[in-house]
CSV table of C-alpha atoms in Angstrom, one decimal:
chain,number,residue,atom,x,y,z
A,1,MET,CA,79.5,158.5,155.0
A,2,ILE,CA,82.9,158.9,154.2
A,3,LEU,CA,85.1,156.1,155.8
A,4,SER,CA,87.7,157.2,158.3
A,5,VAL,CA,90.8,155.2,157.6
A,6,PHE,CA,94.1,156.0,158.7
A,7,PHE,CA,97.4,155.0,157.6
A,8,LEU,CA,100.2,155.6,160.2
A,9,LEU,CA,103.8,155.8,159.8
A,10,LEU,CA,106.2,154.5,162.4
A,11,LEU,CA,109.6,155.8,162.5
A,12,ALA,CA,110.9,153.2,165.0
A,13,SER,CA,114.6,153.3,166.5
A,14,ALA,CA,115.9,152.1,169.7
A,15,GLY,CA,114.7,153.7,172.7
A,16,ALA,CA,112.9,156.3,171.2
A,17,GLN,CA,109.3,157.2,171.2
A,18,ALA,CA,107.2,155.8,168.3
A,19,GLN,CA,106.1,158.7,165.8
A,20,TYR,CA,103.4,158.5,163.4
A,21,GLN,CA,102.7,160.0,159.9
A,22,THR,CA,99.5,159.7,157.9
A,23,LEU,CA,99.5,158.9,154.3
A,24,PRO,CA,97.5,160.8,151.9
A,25,LEU,CA,94.6,158.6,151.0
A,26,GLN,CA,91.9,160.0,148.7
A,27,PRO,CA,88.1,158.9,149.0
A,28,GLN,CA,86.6,157.4,146.0
A,29,GLY,CA,82.9,156.5,147.0
A,30,ASP,CA,83.2,153.9,149.4
A,31,ILE,CA,86.9,153.0,148.7
A,32,LEU,CA,89.9,155.0,149.6
A,33,VAL,CA,92.9,155.1,147.4
A,34,LEU,CA,96.7,155.3,148.0
A,35,PRO,CA,98.1,157.4,145.0
A,36,ALA,CA,101.0,156.4,143.4
A,37,GLY,CA,104.3,157.1,144.9
A,38,HIS,CA,106.9,155.7,147.1
A,39,TYR,CA,106.1,155.1,150.7
A,40,GLN,CA,108.9,154.2,153.2
A,41,GLY,CA,107.9,153.1,156.7
A,42,ASN,CA,105.8,151.0,158.7
A,43,PHE,CA,102.1,151.5,158.5
A,44,LEU,CA,99.1,150.7,160.9
A,45,ILE,CA,95.4,150.6,159.8
A,46,ASP,CA,93.7,150.9,163.1
A,47,GLN,CA,90.2,151.7,161.6
A,48,PRO,CA,87.7,149.8,159.1
A,49,GLY,CA,87.5,150.5,155.5
A,50,HIS,CA,88.2,149.7,152.1
A,51,ILE,CA,91.8,150.9,150.7
A,52,ARG,CA,93.2,150.1,147.6
A,53,CYS,CA,96.4,151.1,146.1
A,54,ALA,CA,97.2,152.7,143.0
A,55,ALA,CA,99.3,151.0,140.1
A,56,ASN,CA,102.4,152.5,141.0
A,57,ALA,CA,102.0,153.0,144.4
A,58,VAL,CA,104.8,151.3,146.5
A,59,ILE,CA,105.2,150.6,150.4
A,60,ASP,CA,108.9,150.1,151.5
A,61,ALA,CA,109.2,149.3,155.0
A,62,GLY,CA,113.2,149.9,154.8
A,63,ALA,CA,114.1,146.5,155.9
A,64,GLN,CA,112.3,147.2,159.5
A,65,GLY,CA,109.4,145.4,161.1
A,66,HIS,CA,106.1,144.8,159.6
A,67,ALA,CA,105.4,147.1,156.5
A,68,VAL,CA,101.5,147.1,157.1
A,69,LYS,CA,99.9,146.3,160.7
A,70,ILE,CA,96.2,145.7,160.8
A,71,ILE,CA,94.5,145.9,164.3
A,72,ALA,CA,91.2,146.9,163.0
A,73,ALA,CA,88.3,144.4,162.0
A,74,GLU,CA,86.5,144.9,158.6
A,75,VAL,CA,89.6,146.0,156.6
A,76,SER,CA,90.2,145.3,152.9
A,77,LEU,CA,93.7,146.0,151.4
A,78,GLU,CA,93.9,145.6,147.8
A,79,GLY,CA,96.5,145.9,145.0
A,80,CYS,CA,99.3,147.0,147.1
A,81,HIS,CA,103.1,146.4,145.9
A,82,ILE,CA,104.9,146.0,149.3
A,83,ILE,CA,108.7,145.6,149.6
A,84,ASN,CA,111.6,145.3,151.8
A,85,TRP,CA,110.0,144.8,155.5
A,86,GLY,CA,112.1,143.1,158.3
A,87,ARG,CA,113.5,139.8,158.0
A,88,ASN,CA,113.4,138.9,161.8
A,89,LEU,CA,111.4,136.0,162.0
A,90,THR,CA,111.5,136.0,165.6
A,91,ASP,CA,109.4,139.3,165.4
A,92,MET,CA,107.1,137.7,162.9
A,93,ASP,CA,108.4,140.7,160.8
A,94,SER,CA,105.7,140.6,157.6
A,95,ALA,CA,104.7,142.4,154.7
A,96,ILE,CA,100.7,142.2,156.0
A,97,PHE,CA,100.4,141.6,159.8
A,98,VAL,CA,96.7,140.8,160.8
A,99,ALA,CA,96.7,141.3,164.5
A,100,ALA,CA,94.7,139.3,167.0
A,101,ARG,CA,91.1,139.8,166.7
A,102,ALA,CA,91.3,141.8,163.6
A,103,ASP,CA,88.5,139.7,161.9
A,104,HIS,CA,86.9,139.7,158.5
A,105,VAL,CA,90.0,141.2,156.9
A,106,ARG,CA,90.1,140.9,153.3
A,107,LEU,CA,93.6,140.8,151.4
A,108,LEU,CA,93.1,141.2,147.9
A,109,ASN,CA,95.6,140.8,144.8
A,110,ASN,CA,98.6,142.3,146.4
A,111,HIS,CA,102.4,141.8,145.2
A,112,LEU,CA,104.5,141.4,148.3
A,113,GLN,CA,108.5,140.9,147.6
A,114,GLY,CA,110.8,140.4,150.7
A,115,ALA,CA,112.7,138.2,153.2
A,116,GLY,CA,110.3,138.0,156.2
A,117,PHE,CA,107.0,136.6,156.3
A,118,GLY,CA,104.4,137.4,153.5
A,119,ILE,CA,101.1,137.6,155.4
A,120,TRP,CA,100.6,136.7,158.9
A,121,ALA,CA,97.2,136.2,160.4
A,122,ASP,CA,97.3,136.0,164.0
A,123,THR,CA,94.4,134.5,166.1
A,124,SER,CA,91.6,136.0,164.0
A,125,GLN,CA,88.5,134.8,162.0
A,126,HIS,CA,87.0,135.1,158.6
A,127,ILE,CA,90.2,136.2,156.8
A,128,GLU,CA,90.0,136.1,152.9
A,129,ILE,CA,93.6,135.7,151.4
A,130,HIS,CA,93.0,135.9,147.5
A,131,GLY,CA,94.8,136.6,144.1
A,132,ASN,CA,98.4,137.8,145.9
A,133,GLN,CA,101.7,137.1,144.6
A,134,ILE,CA,104.1,136.7,147.0
A,135,SER,CA,108.0,136.4,146.4
A,136,GLY,CA,110.8,135.6,148.9
A,137,ASP,CA,114.6,136.4,148.8
A,138,ASP,CA,116.2,133.1,147.2
A,139,THR,CA,119.6,134.5,148.1
A,140,VAL,CA,118.8,133.6,151.7
A,141,ARG,CA,118.9,130.2,152.7
A,142,SER,CA,115.4,128.7,153.0
A,143,GLN,CA,115.1,128.1,156.7
A,144,ASP,CA,116.1,131.5,157.4
A,145,ARG,CA,113.1,133.0,155.1
A,146,GLY,CA,109.4,133.6,156.3
A,147,ASN,CA,106.4,131.8,155.2
A,148,GLY,CA,104.5,133.0,152.2
A,149,ILE,CA,101.1,132.7,154.1
A,150,HIS,CA,101.0,132.0,157.9
A,151,LEU,CA,98.1,131.4,160.0
A,152,PHE,CA,98.1,130.9,163.3
A,153,SER,CA,94.9,130.1,165.3
A,154,VAL,CA,92.9,131.4,162.5
A,155,ARG,CA,89.2,130.2,162.0
A,156,GLN,CA,87.3,130.3,158.8
A,157,ALA,CA,90.0,131.7,156.5
A,158,SER,CA,89.7,131.3,152.7
A,159,VAL,CA,93.0,131.3,150.7
A,160,THR,CA,92.6,130.9,147.0
A,161,ASP,CA,94.5,131.5,144.0
A,162,ASN,CA,97.4,132.9,145.4
A,163,VAL,CA,101.0,132.3,143.8
A,164,ILE,CA,103.9,131.8,145.9
A,165,ARG,CA,107.7,131.5,145.2
A,166,HIS,CA,111.2,131.2,147.1
A,167,THR,CA,109.5,131.6,150.9
A,168,ARG,CA,110.4,129.1,153.3
A,169,ASP,CA,106.9,127.2,153.3
A,170,GLY,CA,104.3,128.3,150.9
A,171,ILE,CA,101.4,128.0,153.3
A,172,TYR,CA,101.9,127.3,156.9
A,173,ILE,CA,98.7,126.4,159.0
A,174,ASP,CA,99.3,126.0,162.8
A,175,THR,CA,96.5,125.2,165.4
A,176,SER,CA,93.9,126.7,162.7
A,177,ASN,CA,90.5,124.8,162.3
A,178,HIS,CA,87.8,125.2,159.6
A,179,ASN,CA,90.0,126.8,156.9
A,180,THR,CA,90.2,126.3,152.9
A,181,LEU,CA,93.0,126.3,150.6
A,182,THR,CA,92.2,126.2,147.0
A,183,GLY,CA,93.8,127.1,143.6
A,184,ASN,CA,97.3,128.2,145.0
A,185,VAL,CA,100.2,127.6,143.1
A,186,LEU,CA,103.4,127.0,145.4
A,187,GLU,CA,106.8,126.7,143.7
A,188,ASP,CA,110.6,126.5,144.7
A,189,LEU,CA,110.0,126.2,148.4
A,190,ARG,CA,110.7,123.9,151.4
A,191,TYR,CA,107.4,122.6,152.0
A,192,GLY,CA,104.3,123.7,149.5
A,193,ILE,CA,101.3,123.2,152.1
A,194,HIS,CA,102.2,122.4,155.6
A,195,TYR,CA,99.7,121.8,158.6
A,196,MET,CA,100.2,121.6,162.3
A,197,PHE,CA,97.7,120.7,164.8
A,198,SER,CA,94.8,121.8,162.6
A,199,ASN,CA,91.5,120.2,162.1
A,200,ASN,CA,88.6,120.2,159.4
A,201,ASN,CA,90.5,122.0,156.6
A,202,VAL,CA,90.0,122.0,152.9
A,203,VAL,CA,92.8,121.6,150.7
A,204,HIS,CA,91.7,121.6,147.0
A,205,ASN,CA,92.9,122.2,143.5
A,206,ASN,CA,96.5,123.5,144.7
A,207,THR,CA,99.5,122.9,142.7
A,208,THR,CA,103.0,122.5,144.0
A,209,ARG,CA,106.5,122.3,141.9
A,210,ARG,CA,109.9,121.9,143.1
A,211,THR,CA,109.5,121.8,146.6
A,212,ARG,CA,111.4,119.7,149.1
A,213,THR,CA,107.9,118.4,150.4
A,214,GLY,CA,104.7,119.0,148.4
A,215,TYR,CA,102.1,118.9,151.2
A,216,ALA,CA,103.4,118.2,154.5
A,217,LEU,CA,100.4,117.2,156.8
A,218,MET,CA,101.1,116.6,160.3
A,219,GLN,CA,99.3,115.9,163.8
A,220,SER,CA,96.0,116.9,162.4
A,221,ARG,CA,92.7,115.0,161.5
A,222,SER,CA,89.9,115.4,159.3
A,223,LEU,CA,91.6,117.2,156.5
A,224,ASP,CA,89.8,116.7,152.9
A,225,VAL,CA,92.8,117.0,150.4
A,226,ARG,CA,91.5,116.4,146.7
A,227,ASN,CA,92.4,117.5,143.3
A,228,ASN,CA,95.6,118.7,144.3
A,229,ILE,CA,98.9,118.4,141.9
A,230,SER,CA,102.6,117.9,143.0
A,231,GLU,CA,104.9,118.1,139.9
A,232,ASN,CA,108.6,117.3,140.3
A,233,ASP,CA,109.1,117.5,144.0
A,234,GLN,CA,111.7,116.3,146.3
A,235,ASN,CA,111.5,113.6,149.0
A,236,TYR,CA,107.7,113.7,149.4
A,237,GLY,CA,104.8,114.4,147.1
A,238,ILE,CA,102.3,114.1,150.1
A,239,LEU,CA,103.8,113.6,153.6
A,240,MET,CA,101.2,112.2,156.4
A,241,ASN,CA,102.6,112.4,159.9
A,242,TYR,CA,99.9,111.4,162.5
A,243,ILE,CA,97.2,112.2,160.4
A,244,THR,CA,93.6,110.6,161.2
A,245,TYR,CA,90.1,110.6,159.6
A,246,SER,CA,91.2,112.4,156.6
A,247,THR,CA,90.7,111.7,153.1
A,248,ILE,CA,93.2,112.1,150.4
A,249,SER,CA,91.7,111.5,147.0
A,250,ASN,CA,92.0,112.4,143.2
A,251,ASN,CA,95.4,114.1,143.8
A,252,ARG,CA,98.0,113.6,141.0
A,253,VAL,CA,101.7,113.2,142.3
A,254,GLN,CA,104.4,112.7,139.8
A,255,GLY,CA,108.1,112.8,139.4
A,256,VAL,CA,109.2,112.7,143.2
A,257,ILE,CA,112.9,112.3,143.3
A,258,SER,CA,115.5,112.1,146.2
A,259,GLY,CA,116.5,115.1,147.6
A,260,SER,CA,118.1,116.9,150.3
A,261,THR,CA,117.2,115.5,153.9
A,262,GLY,CA,118.9,118.2,155.8
A,263,ASP,CA,115.5,119.8,157.1
A,264,SER,CA,113.4,116.8,156.4
A,265,MET,CA,111.3,116.1,159.5
A,266,ILE,CA,111.2,112.5,159.2
A,267,GLN,CA,114.3,110.6,157.7
A,268,GLY,CA,114.5,108.3,155.0
A,269,ALA,CA,113.4,110.7,152.1
A,270,GLU,CA,113.8,108.4,148.9
A,271,GLY,CA,111.6,110.3,146.8
A,272,LYS,CA,108.1,108.8,148.0
A,273,ALA,CA,104.9,110.1,146.0
A,274,LEU,CA,102.9,109.3,149.6
A,275,PHE,CA,104.7,108.5,153.0
A,276,MET,CA,102.6,107.9,155.7
A,277,TYR,CA,104.0,107.8,159.4
A,278,ASN,CA,101.6,106.6,162.2
A,279,SER,CA,98.4,107.7,160.4
A,280,VAL,CA,95.2,105.5,160.5
A,281,PHE,CA,91.7,105.5,159.6
A,282,ASN,CA,92.1,107.6,156.5
A,283,THR,CA,90.8,107.0,153.1
A,284,ILE,CA,93.3,106.9,150.1
A,285,SER,CA,91.4,106.8,146.8
A,286,HIS,CA,91.6,107.5,143.3
A,287,ASN,CA,94.9,109.2,143.5
A,288,TYR,CA,97.4,108.9,140.6
A,289,PHE,CA,101.4,108.5,141.9
A,290,ALA,CA,103.7,108.0,138.9
A,291,ASP,CA,107.4,108.1,137.7
A,292,SER,CA,108.7,108.8,141.4
A,293,VAL,CA,111.3,106.7,143.4
A,294,MET,CA,108.6,105.2,145.4
A,295,GLY,CA,105.0,105.0,145.1
A,296,ILE,CA,103.8,104.7,148.6
A,297,HIS,CA,105.6,103.9,151.8
A,298,LEU,CA,103.6,103.3,155.3
A,299,THR,CA,105.5,102.5,158.6
A,300,ALA,CA,105.0,103.1,162.1
A,301,GLY,CA,101.6,101.7,162.8
A,302,SER,CA,100.0,103.3,159.8
A,303,GLU,CA,97.3,100.4,159.5
A,304,ASP,CA,93.7,100.6,159.3
A,305,ASN,CA,93.5,103.0,156.2
A,306,LYS,CA,91.0,102.4,153.1
A,307,ILE,CA,93.5,102.4,150.1
A,308,PHE,CA,91.5,101.5,146.9
A,309,GLY,CA,91.0,103.0,143.2
A,310,ASN,CA,94.6,104.5,143.2
A,311,ALA,CA,97.0,104.3,140.2
A,312,PHE,CA,100.6,103.3,140.8
A,313,ILE,CA,102.5,104.1,137.6
A,314,ALA,CA,106.0,103.3,136.6
A,315,ASN,CA,107.5,104.1,140.1
A,316,GLN,CA,110.8,102.5,140.7
A,317,GLN,CA,109.3,100.8,143.5
A,318,GLN,CA,105.6,100.6,144.1
A,319,VAL,CA,105.4,99.7,147.8
A,320,LYS,CA,107.1,99.6,150.9
A,321,TYR,CA,105.3,98.3,154.0
A,322,VAL,CA,106.3,96.4,157.1
A,323,ALA,CA,103.0,95.4,158.8
A,324,THR,CA,102.0,93.6,161.9
A,325,ARG,CA,99.1,91.9,160.3
A,326,THR,CA,98.0,91.9,156.4
A,327,GLN,CA,96.3,95.0,155.0
A,328,GLU,CA,93.5,94.6,152.4
A,329,TRP,CA,93.7,97.5,149.7
A,330,SER,CA,90.4,97.1,148.1
A,331,GLU,CA,86.9,98.2,148.7
A,332,ASN,CA,83.8,96.7,147.2
A,333,GLY,CA,85.5,94.4,145.2
A,334,ARG,CA,87.8,96.8,143.5
A,335,GLY,CA,91.5,97.5,144.4
A,336,ASN,CA,94.1,99.8,142.8
A,337,TYR,CA,95.9,99.6,139.3
A,338,TRP,CA,99.6,98.5,139.3
A,339,SER,CA,101.9,99.1,136.3
A,340,ASP,CA,103.9,96.2,137.0
A,341,TYR,CA,101.0,93.7,137.7
A,342,LEU,CA,101.7,90.5,135.9
A,343,GLY,CA,98.4,88.7,136.1
A,344,TRP,CA,95.6,88.1,133.8
A,345,ASP,CA,91.8,88.7,133.1
A,346,ARG,CA,90.3,85.6,131.7
A,347,ASN,CA,86.6,87.0,132.0
A,348,SER,CA,87.2,90.5,131.0
A,349,ASP,CA,85.7,92.2,134.1
A,350,ASP,CA,88.6,94.6,134.3
A,351,ILE,CA,89.8,92.7,137.5
A,352,GLY,CA,92.9,90.8,137.6
A,353,ASP,CA,92.4,87.1,138.6
A,354,LEU,CA,95.6,86.8,140.9
A,355,ILE,CA,95.9,88.8,144.1
A,356,TYR,CA,98.8,91.5,144.0
A,357,GLU,CA,101.0,91.4,146.8
A,358,PRO,CA,103.7,94.0,146.3
A,359,ASN,CA,105.7,93.5,149.4
A,360,ASP,CA,106.2,89.7,149.8
A,361,ASN,CA,109.6,87.8,150.9
A,362,ILE,CA,111.3,88.8,147.7
A,363,ASP,CA,110.5,92.6,148.4
A,364,ARG,CA,111.9,92.2,151.7
A,365,LEU,CA,115.0,90.5,150.4
A,366,LEU,CA,115.3,93.6,148.2
A,367,TRP,CA,115.1,96.2,150.8
A,368,LEU,CA,117.7,94.2,152.6
A,369,TYR,CA,120.1,93.7,149.8
A,370,PRO,CA,119.6,96.6,147.2
A,371,GLN,CA,122.1,95.1,145.1
A,372,MET,CA,119.6,92.5,143.9
A,373,ARG,CA,117.6,94.6,142.0
A,374,LEU,CA,120.4,93.8,139.2
A,375,LEU,CA,118.5,90.3,139.0
A,376,LEU,CA,114.9,91.8,139.3
A,377,ASN,CA,113.6,90.4,135.9
A,378,SER,CA,115.7,87.4,136.1
A,379,PRO,CA,114.2,84.0,135.9
A,380,ALA,CA,115.7,83.2,139.1
A,381,ILE,CA,113.7,85.7,140.9
A,382,GLU,CA,110.6,85.3,139.0
A,383,LEU,CA,110.7,81.4,139.8
A,384,LEU,CA,111.3,82.2,143.6
A,385,ARG,CA,108.4,84.2,143.2
A,386,TRP,CA,106.2,81.6,141.7
A,387,VAL,CA,107.3,79.1,144.4
A,388,GLN,CA,106.4,81.6,147.0
A,389,GLN,CA,102.9,81.7,145.7
A,390,ALA,CA,102.4,78.0,145.2
A,391,PHE,CA,103.7,77.1,148.6
A,392,PRO,CA,103.4,79.9,151.1
A,393,VAL,CA,104.8,78.0,153.8
A,394,VAL,CA,106.3,81.2,155.7
A,395,LYS,CA,104.6,84.4,154.7
A,396,SER,CA,105.3,87.8,156.4
A,397,PRO,CA,102.2,89.9,157.0
A,398,GLY,CA,102.0,93.0,154.3
A,399,VAL,CA,99.7,94.4,151.4
A,400,ARG,CA,97.2,92.2,149.6
A,401,ASP,CA,95.1,93.8,147.0
A,402,SER,CA,92.6,90.9,146.2
A,403,PHE,CA,91.0,92.8,143.2
A,404,PRO,CA,93.7,94.6,141.2
A,405,LEU,CA,92.7,96.8,138.4
A,406,MET,CA,93.6,96.0,134.8
A,407,ARG,CA,93.7,99.7,133.6
A,408,PRO,CA,93.9,103.0,135.6
A,409,PRO,CA,90.6,104.4,136.9
A,410,LEU,CA,89.0,107.2,135.4
A,411,THR,CA,89.4,110.1,137.7
A,412,GLU,CA,88.8,113.8,137.5
A,413,VAL,CA,91.9,115.8,136.2
A,414,PRO,CA,93.2,118.3,138.7
């Protein structure tokens, strides 16, 4: 049976009755093909079917509204080049808008270029978003652009192997549970991946570059964040704000620098590889945090987390943590690797013989008086550290790694 699918052209004007025009879809077996050509307007897909665009077919929304709105379930849209849709963020103007209850929609290998939202999925299930290239308008301020992919109240979505540049946030997940994000490349954005109020999500093998936060994880629980890369991001590589019962493992965060704080949700963006704010009962293991202004900063009650098997390498400051009680950062007799550890290993078991305490009273003085960093490697500072260890009369609670590793742990390469 030939699939019956209609593209409808909506010519909208203020106060005018909407008018629709079909587009010439040519059936080829079970697939409907949009021939090469320039199609201007706003189009509606209201029946199921698999639609494929020819190589030179261009859908141009004329800077108004959604370019394509899908209201039917069981729709596939593949290989389409969509440009110049609306930029009204209040109206959620999108290249492709998946309406409520349009379940089992597949968006495959489309090329989207415009200032509004790239793909918006609203209250639907089992959405597949794969292999799309989404480019925003870098002449517009980032906060005035739409997100590349925006999921609202979506369940069981698979977002894989997309490349997103110059939008506001690369992938924004809001109140959406049981979704999977893998293999996406996110560059030159505000936030690469941004979670809000979403639980039981998987974030694997993604890459962020030159964002103002690589992975902004907010008000969510049971996130599985593994094998991701953050390269040369600003402010934060991974930001955890009110995150609980989550796993952050085998990620590589490198080269985080201080940047703009104008649109930071949390102040104090000093170029942190990992920043944890009021986040508890998480496991942080086998990550590589390197060459950043700060390796890890925990604050606002971020206690009772398991932190072990990580490598902190050549960060200007490894740890900043003011705690109400001492936190042990090791598990089963193995701690973390610290490139500035000055202890020794006399029995050659690859575990340091001296406890590593990265935020002792000397570090607290450095936080209060940054000019002291000029004396950081001086004999006077080393003597103060030795006296503090030998005579711990007054010792503030903080981080203790009782089993520091003598070499970086072997981890998978993301």
